[in-house]
CSV table of C-alpha atoms and ligand atoms in Angstrom, one decimal:
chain,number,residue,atom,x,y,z
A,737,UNK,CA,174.1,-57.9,124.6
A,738,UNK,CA,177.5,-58.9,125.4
A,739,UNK,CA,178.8,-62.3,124.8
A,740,UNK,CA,179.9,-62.6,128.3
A,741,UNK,CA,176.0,-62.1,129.8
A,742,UNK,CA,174.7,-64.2,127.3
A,743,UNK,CA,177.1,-66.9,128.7
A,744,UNK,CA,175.8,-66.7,132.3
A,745,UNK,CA,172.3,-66.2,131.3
A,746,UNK,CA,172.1,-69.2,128.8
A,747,UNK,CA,175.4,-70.9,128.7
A,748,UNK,CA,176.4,-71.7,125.4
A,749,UNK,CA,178.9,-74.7,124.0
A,750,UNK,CA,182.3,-74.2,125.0
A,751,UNK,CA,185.3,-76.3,122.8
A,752,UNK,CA,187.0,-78.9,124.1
A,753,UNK,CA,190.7,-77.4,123.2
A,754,UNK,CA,193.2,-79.6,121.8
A,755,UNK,CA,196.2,-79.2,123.2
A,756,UNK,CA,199.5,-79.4,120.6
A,757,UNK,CA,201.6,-79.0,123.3
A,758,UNK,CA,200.4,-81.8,125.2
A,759,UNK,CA,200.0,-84.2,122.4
A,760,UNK,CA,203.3,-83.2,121.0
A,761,UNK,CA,205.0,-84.0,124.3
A,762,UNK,CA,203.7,-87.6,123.6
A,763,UNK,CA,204.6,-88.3,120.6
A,764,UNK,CA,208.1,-86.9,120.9
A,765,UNK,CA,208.3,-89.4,123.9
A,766,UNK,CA,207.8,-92.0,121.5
A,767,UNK,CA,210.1,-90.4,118.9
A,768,UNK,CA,213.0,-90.3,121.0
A,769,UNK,CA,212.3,-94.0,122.0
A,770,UNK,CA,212.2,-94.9,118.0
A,771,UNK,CA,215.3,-92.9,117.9
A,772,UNK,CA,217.4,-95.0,120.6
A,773,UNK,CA,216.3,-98.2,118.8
A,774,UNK,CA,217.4,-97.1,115.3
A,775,UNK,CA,220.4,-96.2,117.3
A,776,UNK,CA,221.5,-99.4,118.7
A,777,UNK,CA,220.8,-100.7,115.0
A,778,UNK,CA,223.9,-98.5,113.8
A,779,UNK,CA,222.2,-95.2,112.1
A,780,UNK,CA,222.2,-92.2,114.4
A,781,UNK,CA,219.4,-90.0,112.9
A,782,UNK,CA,220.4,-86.2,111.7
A,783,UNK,CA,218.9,-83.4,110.5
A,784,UNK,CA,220.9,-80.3,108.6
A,785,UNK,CA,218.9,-76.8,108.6
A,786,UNK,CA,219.9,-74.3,106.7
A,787,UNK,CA,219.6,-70.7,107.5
A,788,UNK,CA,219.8,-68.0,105.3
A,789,UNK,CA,219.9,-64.2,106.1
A,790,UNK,CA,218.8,-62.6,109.5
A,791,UNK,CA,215.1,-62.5,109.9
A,792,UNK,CA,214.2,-63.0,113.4
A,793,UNK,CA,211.2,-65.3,112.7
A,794,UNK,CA,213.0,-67.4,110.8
A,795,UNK,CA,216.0,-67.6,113.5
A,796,UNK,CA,213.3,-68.2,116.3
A,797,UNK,CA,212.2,-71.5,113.9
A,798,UNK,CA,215.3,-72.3,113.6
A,799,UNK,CA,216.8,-72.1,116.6
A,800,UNK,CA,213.0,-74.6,118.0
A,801,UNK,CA,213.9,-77.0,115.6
A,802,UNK,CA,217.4,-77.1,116.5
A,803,UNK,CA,216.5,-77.4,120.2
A,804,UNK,CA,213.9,-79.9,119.8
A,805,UNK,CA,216.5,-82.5,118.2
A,806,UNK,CA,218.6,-81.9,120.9
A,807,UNK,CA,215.7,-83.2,123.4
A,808,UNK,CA,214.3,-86.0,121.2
A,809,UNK,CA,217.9,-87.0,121.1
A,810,UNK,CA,218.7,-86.5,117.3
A,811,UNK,CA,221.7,-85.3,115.6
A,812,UNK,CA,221.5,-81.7,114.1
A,813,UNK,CA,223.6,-79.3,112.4
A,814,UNK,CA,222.9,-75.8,111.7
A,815,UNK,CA,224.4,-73.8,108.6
A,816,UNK,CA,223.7,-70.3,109.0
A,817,UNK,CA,224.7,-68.0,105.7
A,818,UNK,CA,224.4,-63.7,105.4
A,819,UNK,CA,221.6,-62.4,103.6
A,820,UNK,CA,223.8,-61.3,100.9
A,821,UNK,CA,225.2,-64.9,100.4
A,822,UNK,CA,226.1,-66.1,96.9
A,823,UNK,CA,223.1,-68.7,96.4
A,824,UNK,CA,225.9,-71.0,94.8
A,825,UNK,CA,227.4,-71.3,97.7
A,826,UNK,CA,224.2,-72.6,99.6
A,827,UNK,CA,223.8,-75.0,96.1
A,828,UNK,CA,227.3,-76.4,97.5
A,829,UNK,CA,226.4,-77.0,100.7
A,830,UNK,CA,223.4,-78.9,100.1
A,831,UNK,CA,225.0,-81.0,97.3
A,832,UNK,CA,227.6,-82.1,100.2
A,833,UNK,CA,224.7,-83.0,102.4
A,834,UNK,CA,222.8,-84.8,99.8
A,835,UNK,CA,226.1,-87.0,99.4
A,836,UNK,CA,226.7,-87.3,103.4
A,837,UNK,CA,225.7,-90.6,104.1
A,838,UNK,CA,225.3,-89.5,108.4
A,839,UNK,CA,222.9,-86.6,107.3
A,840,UNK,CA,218.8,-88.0,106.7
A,841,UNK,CA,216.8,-84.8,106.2
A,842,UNK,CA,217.8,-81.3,105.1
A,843,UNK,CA,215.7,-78.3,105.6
A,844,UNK,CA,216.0,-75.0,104.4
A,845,UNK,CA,214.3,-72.2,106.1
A,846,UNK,CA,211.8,-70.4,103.8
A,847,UNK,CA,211.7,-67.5,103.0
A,848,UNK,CA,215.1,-66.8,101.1
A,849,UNK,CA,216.6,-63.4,100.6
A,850,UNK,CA,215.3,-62.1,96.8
A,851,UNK,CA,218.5,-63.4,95.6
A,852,UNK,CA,217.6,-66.9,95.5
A,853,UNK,CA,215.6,-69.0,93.4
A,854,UNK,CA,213.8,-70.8,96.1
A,855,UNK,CA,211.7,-73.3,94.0
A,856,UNK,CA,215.3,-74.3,92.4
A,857,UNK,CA,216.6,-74.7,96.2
A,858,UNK,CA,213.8,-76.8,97.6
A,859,UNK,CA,214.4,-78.9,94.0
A,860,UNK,CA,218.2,-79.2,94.6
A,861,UNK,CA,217.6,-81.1,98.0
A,862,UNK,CA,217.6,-85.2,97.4
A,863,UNK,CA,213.8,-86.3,97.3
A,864,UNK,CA,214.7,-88.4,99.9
A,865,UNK,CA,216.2,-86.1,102.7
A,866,UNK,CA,213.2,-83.6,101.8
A,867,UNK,CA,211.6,-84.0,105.2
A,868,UNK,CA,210.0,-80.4,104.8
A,869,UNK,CA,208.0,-82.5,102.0
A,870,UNK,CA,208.5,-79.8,99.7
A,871,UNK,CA,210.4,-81.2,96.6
A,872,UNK,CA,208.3,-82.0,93.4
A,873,UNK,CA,208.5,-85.3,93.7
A,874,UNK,CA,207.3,-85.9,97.2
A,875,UNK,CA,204.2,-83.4,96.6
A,876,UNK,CA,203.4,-85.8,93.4
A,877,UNK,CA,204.0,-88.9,95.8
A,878,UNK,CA,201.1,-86.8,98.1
A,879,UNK,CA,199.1,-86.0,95.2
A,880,UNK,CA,198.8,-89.8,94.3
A,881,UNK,CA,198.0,-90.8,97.4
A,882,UNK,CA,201.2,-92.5,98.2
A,883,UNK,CA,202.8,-89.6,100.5
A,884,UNK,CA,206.6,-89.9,100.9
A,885,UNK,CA,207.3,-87.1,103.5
A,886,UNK,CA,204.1,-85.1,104.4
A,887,UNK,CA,204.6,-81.9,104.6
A,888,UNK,CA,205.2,-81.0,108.3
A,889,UNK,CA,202.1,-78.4,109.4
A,890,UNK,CA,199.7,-80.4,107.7
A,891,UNK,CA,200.7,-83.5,109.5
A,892,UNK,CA,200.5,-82.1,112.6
A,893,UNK,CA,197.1,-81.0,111.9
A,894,UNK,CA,195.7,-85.1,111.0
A,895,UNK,CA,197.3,-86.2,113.9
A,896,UNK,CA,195.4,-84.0,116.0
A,897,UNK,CA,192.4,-84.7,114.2
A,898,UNK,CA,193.4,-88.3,115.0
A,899,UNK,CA,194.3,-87.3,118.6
A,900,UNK,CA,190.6,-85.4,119.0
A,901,UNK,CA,189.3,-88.1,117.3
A,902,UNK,CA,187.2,-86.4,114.8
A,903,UNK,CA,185.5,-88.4,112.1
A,904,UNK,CA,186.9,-87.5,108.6
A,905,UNK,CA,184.9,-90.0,106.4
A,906,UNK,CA,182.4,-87.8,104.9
A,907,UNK,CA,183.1,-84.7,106.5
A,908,UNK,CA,182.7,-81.4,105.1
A,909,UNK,CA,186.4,-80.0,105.8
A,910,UNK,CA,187.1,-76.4,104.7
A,911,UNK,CA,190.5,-74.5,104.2
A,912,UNK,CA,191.1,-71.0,104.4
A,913,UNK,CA,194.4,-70.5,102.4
A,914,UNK,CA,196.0,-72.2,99.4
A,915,UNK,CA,200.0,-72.1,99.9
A,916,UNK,CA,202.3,-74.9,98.9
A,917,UNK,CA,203.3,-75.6,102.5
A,918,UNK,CA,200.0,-75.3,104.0
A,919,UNK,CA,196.8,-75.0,102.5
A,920,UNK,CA,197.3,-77.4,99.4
A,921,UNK,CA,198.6,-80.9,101.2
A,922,UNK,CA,196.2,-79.9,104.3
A,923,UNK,CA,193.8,-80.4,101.3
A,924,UNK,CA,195.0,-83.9,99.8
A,925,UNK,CA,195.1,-85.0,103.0
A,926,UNK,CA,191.5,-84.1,104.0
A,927,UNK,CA,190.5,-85.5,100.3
A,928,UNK,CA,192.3,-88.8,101.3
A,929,UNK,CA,190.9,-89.4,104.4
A,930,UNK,CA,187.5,-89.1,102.9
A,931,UNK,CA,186.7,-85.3,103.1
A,932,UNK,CA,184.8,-83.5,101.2
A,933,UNK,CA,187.1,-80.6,100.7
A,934,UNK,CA,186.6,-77.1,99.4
A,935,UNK,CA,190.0,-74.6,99.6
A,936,UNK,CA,189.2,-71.0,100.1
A,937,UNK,CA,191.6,-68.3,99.1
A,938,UNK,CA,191.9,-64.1,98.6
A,939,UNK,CA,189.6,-64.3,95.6
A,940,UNK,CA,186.8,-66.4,97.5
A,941,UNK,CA,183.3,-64.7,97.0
A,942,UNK,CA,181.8,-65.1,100.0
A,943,UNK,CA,184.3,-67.0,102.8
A,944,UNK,CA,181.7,-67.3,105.5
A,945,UNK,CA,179.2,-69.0,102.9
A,946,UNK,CA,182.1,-71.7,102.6
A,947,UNK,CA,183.6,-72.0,106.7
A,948,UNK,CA,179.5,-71.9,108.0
A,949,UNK,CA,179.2,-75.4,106.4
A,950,UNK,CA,182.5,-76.7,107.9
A,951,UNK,CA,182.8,-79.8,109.8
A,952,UNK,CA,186.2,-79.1,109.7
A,953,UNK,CA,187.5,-75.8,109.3
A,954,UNK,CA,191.2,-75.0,109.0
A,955,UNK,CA,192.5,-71.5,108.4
A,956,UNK,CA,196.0,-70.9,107.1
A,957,UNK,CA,196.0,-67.3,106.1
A,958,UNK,CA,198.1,-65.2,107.9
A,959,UNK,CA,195.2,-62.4,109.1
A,960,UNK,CA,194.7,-62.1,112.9
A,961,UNK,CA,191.5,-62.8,114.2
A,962,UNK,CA,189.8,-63.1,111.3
A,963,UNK,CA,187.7,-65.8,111.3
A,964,UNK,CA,184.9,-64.9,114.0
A,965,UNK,CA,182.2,-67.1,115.8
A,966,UNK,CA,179.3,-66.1,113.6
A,967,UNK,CA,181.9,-68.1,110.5
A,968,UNK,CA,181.7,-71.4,112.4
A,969,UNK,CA,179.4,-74.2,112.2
A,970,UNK,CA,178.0,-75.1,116.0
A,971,UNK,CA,180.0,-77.9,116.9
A,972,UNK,CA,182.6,-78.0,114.3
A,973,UNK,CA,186.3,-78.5,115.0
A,974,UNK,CA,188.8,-75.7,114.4
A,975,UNK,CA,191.9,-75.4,113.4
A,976,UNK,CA,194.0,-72.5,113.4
A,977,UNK,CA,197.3,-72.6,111.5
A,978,UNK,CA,197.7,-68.9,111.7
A,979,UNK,CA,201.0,-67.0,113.9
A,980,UNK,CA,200.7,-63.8,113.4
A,981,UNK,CA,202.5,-61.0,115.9
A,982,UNK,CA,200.1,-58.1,117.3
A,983,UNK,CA,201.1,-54.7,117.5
A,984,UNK,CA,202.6,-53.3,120.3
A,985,UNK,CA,199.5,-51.4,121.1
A,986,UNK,CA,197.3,-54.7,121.0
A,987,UNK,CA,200.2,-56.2,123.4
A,988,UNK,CA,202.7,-57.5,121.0
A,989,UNK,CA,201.8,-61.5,121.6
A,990,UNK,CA,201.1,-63.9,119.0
A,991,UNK,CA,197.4,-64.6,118.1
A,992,UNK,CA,196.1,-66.9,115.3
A,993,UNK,CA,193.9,-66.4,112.3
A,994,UNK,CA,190.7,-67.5,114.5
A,995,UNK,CA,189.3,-65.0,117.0
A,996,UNK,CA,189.3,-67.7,119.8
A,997,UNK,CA,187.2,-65.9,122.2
A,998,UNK,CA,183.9,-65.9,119.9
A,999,UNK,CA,185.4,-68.9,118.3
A,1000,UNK,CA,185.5,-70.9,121.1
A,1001,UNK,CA,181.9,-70.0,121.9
A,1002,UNK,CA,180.6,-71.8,119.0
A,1003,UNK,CA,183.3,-75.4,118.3
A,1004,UNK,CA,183.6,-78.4,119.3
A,1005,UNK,CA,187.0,-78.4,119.2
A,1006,UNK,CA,189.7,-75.8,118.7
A,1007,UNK,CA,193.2,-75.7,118.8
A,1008,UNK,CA,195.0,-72.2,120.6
A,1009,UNK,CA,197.4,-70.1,119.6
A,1010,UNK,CA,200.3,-70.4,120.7
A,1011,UNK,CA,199.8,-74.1,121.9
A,1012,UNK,CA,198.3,-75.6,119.0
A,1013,UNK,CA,199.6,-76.6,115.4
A,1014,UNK,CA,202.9,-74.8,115.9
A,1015,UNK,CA,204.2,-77.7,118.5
A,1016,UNK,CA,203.2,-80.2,116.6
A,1017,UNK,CA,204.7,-78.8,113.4
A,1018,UNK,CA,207.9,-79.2,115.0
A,1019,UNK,CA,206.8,-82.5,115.9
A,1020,UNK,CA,206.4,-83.8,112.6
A,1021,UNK,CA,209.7,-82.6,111.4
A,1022,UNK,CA,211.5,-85.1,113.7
A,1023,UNK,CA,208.9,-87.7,113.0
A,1024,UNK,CA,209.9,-87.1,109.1
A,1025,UNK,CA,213.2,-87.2,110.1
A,1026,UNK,CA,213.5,-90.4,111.6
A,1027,UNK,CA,211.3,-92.0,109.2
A,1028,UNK,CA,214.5,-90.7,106.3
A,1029,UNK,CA,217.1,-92.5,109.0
A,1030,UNK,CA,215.0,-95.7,108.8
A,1031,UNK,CA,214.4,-95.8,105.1
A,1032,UNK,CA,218.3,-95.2,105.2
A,1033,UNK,CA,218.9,-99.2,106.9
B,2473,NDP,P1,200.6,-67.8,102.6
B,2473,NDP,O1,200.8,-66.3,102.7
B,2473,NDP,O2,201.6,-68.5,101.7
B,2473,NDP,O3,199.2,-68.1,102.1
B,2473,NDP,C1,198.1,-67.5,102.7
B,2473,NDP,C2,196.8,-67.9,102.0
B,2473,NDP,O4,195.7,-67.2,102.6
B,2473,NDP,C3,196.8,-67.6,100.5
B,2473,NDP,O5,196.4,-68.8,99.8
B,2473,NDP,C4,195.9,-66.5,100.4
B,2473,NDP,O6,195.1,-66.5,99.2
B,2473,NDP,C5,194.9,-66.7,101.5
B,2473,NDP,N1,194.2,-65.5,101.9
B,2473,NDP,C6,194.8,-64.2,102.1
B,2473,NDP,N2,193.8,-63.4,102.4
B,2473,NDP,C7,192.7,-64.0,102.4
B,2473,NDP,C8,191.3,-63.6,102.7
B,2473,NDP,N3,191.0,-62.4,103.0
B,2473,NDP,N4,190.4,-64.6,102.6
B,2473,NDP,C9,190.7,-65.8,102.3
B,2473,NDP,N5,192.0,-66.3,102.0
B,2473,NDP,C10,192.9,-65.4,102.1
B,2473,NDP,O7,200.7,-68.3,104.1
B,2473,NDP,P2,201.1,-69.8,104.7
B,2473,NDP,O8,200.2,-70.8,104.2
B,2473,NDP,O9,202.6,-70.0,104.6
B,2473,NDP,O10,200.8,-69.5,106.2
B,2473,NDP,C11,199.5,-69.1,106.7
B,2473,NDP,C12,199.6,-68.8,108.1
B,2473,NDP,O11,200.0,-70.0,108.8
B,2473,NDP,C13,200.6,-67.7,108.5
B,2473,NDP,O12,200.1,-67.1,109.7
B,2473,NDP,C14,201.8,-68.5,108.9
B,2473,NDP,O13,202.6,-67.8,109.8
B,2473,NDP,C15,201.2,-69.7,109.6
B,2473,NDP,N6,202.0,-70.9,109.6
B,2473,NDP,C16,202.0,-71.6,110.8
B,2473,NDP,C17,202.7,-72.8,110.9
B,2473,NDP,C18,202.6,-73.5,112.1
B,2473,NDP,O14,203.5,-74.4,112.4
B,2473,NDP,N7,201.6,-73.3,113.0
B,2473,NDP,C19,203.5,-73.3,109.8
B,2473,NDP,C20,203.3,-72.6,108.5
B,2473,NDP,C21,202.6,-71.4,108.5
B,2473,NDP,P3,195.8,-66.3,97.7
B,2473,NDP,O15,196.5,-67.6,97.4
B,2473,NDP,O16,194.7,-66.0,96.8
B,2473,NDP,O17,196.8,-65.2,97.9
């Protein structure tokens, strides 16, 4: 029978949606205000982003990061290099903007052309301008429990938790994916706020086994779609870090890594895509930001 007769016949749960636009409007509201004080006290917070080669996702990030500065009222500056760029010369750059006293958080955007050593870039920029949260040392700080910078997407995702207000202590969280940026700090996170945490990946035996007991469930793969309703726990809360483009013949737009119609059928809460994480990633990066300009009084 199709899910939409079941729905008028016997209406099933439908999630409440948590809205990362919505809740990212509100804390950037509070950003900017936190921005203007640290202002009047002398430091005018700034972010440098780096961006290497022409990949158009990576220009689009860019250029919403740049943007979003501008409206929260902090400083930005944008270095934008070829994709056949000597990696020294990026090496310089940063070195400079570890030394500039104005600048409080440096990001370059990943991926880099084959050229560069990305581990050694992310290692070059000073622990404390990394407000990506990538640098070894800030990842230990996470792993200890004493987070530094949190990596920006997984931040997002515990203040919407927060937002949603979704208990944590005890809960069964799940995580589909395992990436540096992602899937790993989403997972010391959980753990820290009391989780119980298990971290799928590509060589997980049986992945529905693991999301059906979620209380939380998280995916961060990079697969359209592919978590379905009949993977999710009734009631649990859903998270979908996923962006992933259609095909032109599926219309083109972006869709996450949950299959929201089913999905939706079956959570308590769920985030969309777009509308979801993405906004509050963004979010997170100014919050990191200004958190480096006030460390730097
Ligand atoms: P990665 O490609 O680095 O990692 C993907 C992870 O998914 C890997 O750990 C991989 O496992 C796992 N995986 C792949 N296939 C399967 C499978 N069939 N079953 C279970 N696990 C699988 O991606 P990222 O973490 O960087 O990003 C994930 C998604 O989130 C992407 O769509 C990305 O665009 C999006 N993203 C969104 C952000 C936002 O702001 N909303 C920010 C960052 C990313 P293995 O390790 O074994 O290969």
């Amino acid at each position: 029978m199709p899910a939409s007769l079941i729905s008028i016949i016997c209406p099933m749960t439908t999630a409440h949606i948590i809205d990362g636009n919505a809740l990212a409007a509100t804390v950037r509201e509070q950003l900017a205000e936190h921005a203007a004080k640290l202002r009047q006290q002398g430091v005018s917070p700034c972010l440098a982003v780096i961006l290497v080669g022409e990949d158009p996702a990576s220009a689009v990030y860019v250029r919403n990061k740049v943007q979003a500065c501008e409206k929260a009222d902090i400083r930005s500056l944008k270095d934008v290099y070829a994709a056949d760029v000597d990696p020294a010369t990026v090496m310089r750059r940063i070195a400079e903007l570890n030394a500039d006293p104005s600048v409080h958080g440096i990001l370059v955007q990943l991926p880099l052309p084959p050229q560069f050593d990305s581990d050694a870039v992310l290692e070059a920029i000073a622990p404390a301008k990394d407000v990506d949260g990538f640098h070894a040392e800030n990842v230990g700080a996470l792993m200890q429990g004493m987070p530094r910078f949190i990596p920006c997407t997984p931040y997002g995702v515990m203040k919407m938790l927060d937002a949603a207000g979704v208990p944590l202590k005890g809960a069964e969280a799940v995580i589909v994916g395992r990436s540096n940026i992602v899937g790993k700090p989403m997972a010391m996170l959980l753990l820290a706020a009391g989780c119980t945490v298990t971290v799928c990946h590509s060589q997980t035996r049986d992945l529905a086994f693991h999301t059906r007991r979620a209380d939380i469930l998280v995916a961060a793969v990079g697969r359209p779609r592919m978590i379905t309703g009949e993977m999710i726990k009734p009631g649990a809360t859903v998270i979908d870090v996923g962006i992933n483009r259609l095909p032109a013949a599926e219309g083109g737009k972006l869709c996450g890594d949950v299959d929201f119609a089913s999905a939706s059928q079956v959570a308590g809460f769920i985030t969309p895509v777009p509308g979801g994480v993405g906004p509050m990633t963004i979010t997170m990066l100014l919050a990191n930001t200004i958190e480096a300009a006030e460390r730097s009084l």
